[in-house]
XYZ file of C-alpha atoms in Angstrom:
74
model
C 173.686 107.065 31.010
C 172.145 110.284 30.424
C 168.623 108.614 30.613
C 168.937 106.810 33.732
C 169.794 110.284 35.604
C 166.671 112.060 33.955
C 164.800 109.203 35.068
C 166.408 109.221 38.334
C 165.631 113.035 38.436
C 162.410 113.008 37.324
C 161.537 110.309 39.717
C 163.093 112.377 42.648
C 160.424 115.335 41.326
C 157.630 113.067 41.265
C 158.499 111.431 44.874
C 158.881 115.483 46.384
C 155.666 116.397 45.221
C 154.034 113.433 47.073
C 153.899 115.111 50.498
C 151.351 114.978 53.221
C 147.442 115.180 51.774
C 145.485 117.788 52.288
C 143.155 117.563 55.519
C 139.649 117.714 54.688
C 137.702 120.614 55.195
C 134.876 119.014 56.805
C 134.969 116.528 59.371
C 132.919 113.243 58.978
C 130.356 113.350 61.528
C 129.637 117.040 60.303
C 128.953 116.184 56.607
C 127.292 112.688 57.729
C 124.882 115.274 60.023
C 124.571 117.897 56.802
C 123.484 114.996 54.580
C 120.825 114.088 56.691
C 119.389 117.572 57.054
C 119.522 117.705 53.074
C 117.917 114.378 52.555
C 114.879 115.095 54.894
C 114.315 118.418 52.750
C 113.992 116.544 49.456
C 110.769 115.980 47.584
C 112.187 111.824 47.189
C 113.321 109.766 50.006
C 112.382 112.661 52.808
C 110.015 110.594 54.050
C 112.037 107.396 54.466
C 114.889 109.685 56.585
C 112.093 111.081 58.867
C 110.907 107.412 59.401
C 114.303 105.890 60.355
C 114.809 108.572 62.835
C 111.532 108.030 64.539
C 112.018 104.158 64.198
C 115.015 104.912 66.144
C 114.206 107.440 69.126
C 111.277 104.104 69.727
C 113.641 102.103 69.615
C 115.794 103.768 72.202
C 112.712 104.552 73.811
C 111.393 100.911 74.627
C 114.877 99.712 75.270
C 114.948 102.418 78.302
C 111.599 100.985 79.446
C 112.562 97.666 79.345
C 115.951 98.364 81.536
C 114.092 100.171 83.855
C 111.540 97.516 84.657
C 114.392 94.589 84.331
C 115.906 94.029 87.792
C 118.976 92.314 86.255
C 119.585 95.167 83.752
C 122.167 96.543 86.628
């Protein structure tokens, strides 16, 4: 009987410690931007990150030009 009471007390204490988790100090978007900047500055892998960003810019530019020439896009 004493064991059951002790186990119930331990369980109550364990659950009392389980409150809201701490909020992250930095949001995901900020962390992603900082990680991208760090990756650009690395000796290994920085060129690939820069090339990917350039390819995305070129793709966006091509899409804008295609939309401006397509009469059905609006």
